[in-house]
Amino acid sequence: GFKQGGGGGGRGGAAVYVGNLAYETSWQDLKDHMRKAGNVDQANVLTQEDGRSKGCGIVVYQSQRDASRAIRELQNSLLDGRPIFVREDREQNGGGGGGRGGGGGRGGGRGPPQKK
């Protein structure tokens, strides 16, 4: 990969993390698919040491708006026959803690709601 000048670690754009990729999906496939939401700067499929796909990738959009649209519109879209999931890539800090802090918890009748 050649480094594009400037942009200090690619902070110019907005990255999303894409999971559940088919093993045969290449970065080109990923880029073409993710382009439906906006202008893609780069797409990378993460690979293991032996070169096989880890089944996930990072896509960098030129703007945060495009990245947000990708998260909204390409969530569960089919790529090579698999529903992919798309979420914000939080610059690898905090070790990808999955879902945004216990969303959707509304669970299971814990008595009357406490005062707001």
Short mmCIF file of C-alpha atoms in Angstrom, two decimals:
data_model
loop_
_atom_site.label_atom_id
_atom_site.label_comp_id
_atom_site.label_asym_id
_atom_site.label_seq_id
_atom_site.Cartn_x
_atom_site.Cartn_y
_atom_site.Cartn_z
CA GLY A 1 0.00 0.00 0.00
CA PHE A 2 1.25 3.46 -0.84
CA LYS A 3 0.67 6.13 1.74
CA GLN A 4 -1.21 9.18 0.62
CA GLY A 5 0.53 12.33 1.77
CA GLY A 6 -0.91 14.39 4.60
CA GLY A 7 -4.04 13.51 6.50
CA GLY A 8 -2.10 12.47 9.63
CA GLY A 9 -3.00 8.80 9.96
CA GLY A 10 -6.05 9.06 7.74
CA ARG A 11 -8.00 11.22 10.13
CA GLY A 12 -9.40 13.18 7.23
CA GLY A 13 -12.02 10.60 6.45
CA ALA A 14 -14.23 8.37 8.53
CA ALA A 15 -13.68 4.67 8.96
CA VAL A 16 -16.26 1.95 9.44
CA TYR A 17 -15.69 -1.62 10.56
CA VAL A 18 -17.37 -4.29 8.45
CA GLY A 19 -17.87 -7.80 9.78
CA ASN A 20 -19.21 -11.19 8.69
CA LEU A 21 -17.49 -11.02 5.31
CA ALA A 22 -17.29 -14.13 3.18
CA TYR A 23 -13.73 -15.46 3.01
CA GLU A 24 -13.62 -14.94 -0.74
CA THR A 25 -14.55 -11.26 -0.52
CA SER A 26 -11.61 -9.14 -1.67
CA TRP A 27 -10.96 -5.52 -0.79
CA GLN A 28 -12.16 -4.61 -4.28
CA ASP A 29 -15.49 -6.37 -3.70
CA LEU A 30 -15.79 -4.64 -0.37
CA LYS A 31 -14.99 -1.24 -1.85
CA ASP A 32 -17.48 -1.65 -4.69
CA HIS A 33 -20.21 -2.68 -2.27
CA MET A 34 -19.54 0.07 0.26
CA ARG A 35 -19.44 2.67 -2.49
CA LYS A 36 -23.23 2.59 -2.56
CA ALA A 37 -23.21 4.83 0.50
CA GLY A 38 -20.63 7.38 -0.65
CA ASN A 39 -17.06 8.00 -1.74
CA VAL A 40 -14.69 5.35 -0.43
CA ASP A 41 -11.06 6.35 0.06
CA GLN A 42 -9.80 2.89 0.83
CA ALA A 43 -11.00 -0.55 1.80
CA ASN A 44 -8.97 -3.23 3.56
CA VAL A 45 -9.91 -6.80 4.32
CA LEU A 46 -8.10 -7.94 7.46
CA THR A 47 -6.08 -11.11 6.98
CA GLN A 48 -4.37 -13.65 9.16
CA GLU A 49 -0.67 -14.42 8.93
CA ASP A 50 -1.38 -17.13 6.35
CA GLY A 51 -3.12 -14.59 4.16
CA ARG A 52 -6.65 -15.87 4.67
CA SER A 53 -9.38 -13.36 5.36
CA LYS A 54 -10.42 -12.84 8.97
CA GLY A 55 -13.91 -12.14 7.68
CA CYS A 56 -13.85 -8.47 8.51
CA GLY A 57 -12.50 -5.25 7.12
CA ILE A 58 -12.12 -1.51 7.47
CA VAL A 59 -13.53 0.94 4.95
CA VAL A 60 -12.51 4.60 5.00
CA TYR A 61 -14.99 7.10 3.60
CA GLN A 62 -14.09 10.60 2.52
CA SER A 63 -16.63 12.11 4.89
CA GLN A 64 -18.28 11.27 8.18
CA ARG A 65 -21.65 11.74 6.50
CA ASP A 66 -20.96 8.93 4.04
CA ALA A 67 -19.73 6.70 6.85
CA SER A 68 -22.91 7.33 8.84
CA ARG A 69 -24.99 6.54 5.79
CA ALA A 70 -23.11 3.28 5.30
CA ILE A 71 -23.80 2.28 8.89
CA ARG A 72 -27.48 3.08 8.40
CA GLU A 73 -28.08 1.71 4.92
CA LEU A 74 -25.59 -1.12 4.42
CA GLN A 75 -26.17 -2.81 7.76
CA ASN A 76 -27.28 -6.40 6.97
CA SER A 77 -26.92 -5.84 3.23
CA LEU A 78 -25.80 -8.91 1.31
CA LEU A 79 -22.21 -9.10 0.10
CA ASP A 80 -21.23 -12.40 -1.56
CA GLY A 81 -24.38 -13.90 -0.10
CA ARG A 82 -23.72 -12.96 3.52
CA PRO A 83 -25.44 -10.25 5.57
CA ILE A 84 -22.65 -7.95 6.69
CA PHE A 85 -22.64 -5.74 9.74
CA VAL A 86 -21.30 -2.25 9.70
CA ARG A 87 -20.32 -0.11 12.65
CA GLU A 88 -18.15 2.86 13.41
CA ASP A 89 -14.46 2.04 13.63
CA ARG A 90 -13.36 3.62 16.85
CA GLU A 91 -9.71 3.89 15.83
CA GLN A 92 -8.81 0.64 17.55
CA ASN A 93 -8.88 2.21 21.00
CA GLY A 94 -10.80 0.39 23.67
CA GLY A 95 -10.39 -2.88 21.82
CA GLY A 96 -13.67 -2.83 19.90
CA GLY A 97 -16.05 -3.25 22.82
CA GLY A 98 -18.94 -4.29 20.60
CA GLY A 99 -22.31 -2.58 20.93
CA ARG A 100 -22.62 0.96 22.13
CA GLY A 101 -22.88 0.29 25.85
CA GLY A 102 -25.81 -1.99 26.56
CA GLY A 103 -28.25 -0.57 24.06
CA GLY A 104 -31.60 -2.30 23.70
CA GLY A 105 -31.55 -3.44 27.32
CA ARG A 106 -35.21 -2.57 27.96
CA GLY A 107 -35.35 -6.02 29.37
CA GLY A 108 -37.43 -8.10 31.50
CA GLY A 109 -39.78 -6.31 33.95
CA ARG A 110 -37.49 -5.01 36.63
CA GLY A 111 -40.40 -3.40 38.45
CA PRO A 112 -41.63 0.16 37.90
CA PRO A 113 -39.14 2.50 36.18
CA GLN A 114 -37.17 4.69 38.55
CA LYS A 115 -37.92 8.38 38.29
CA LYS A 116 -36.39 9.87 35.16
#
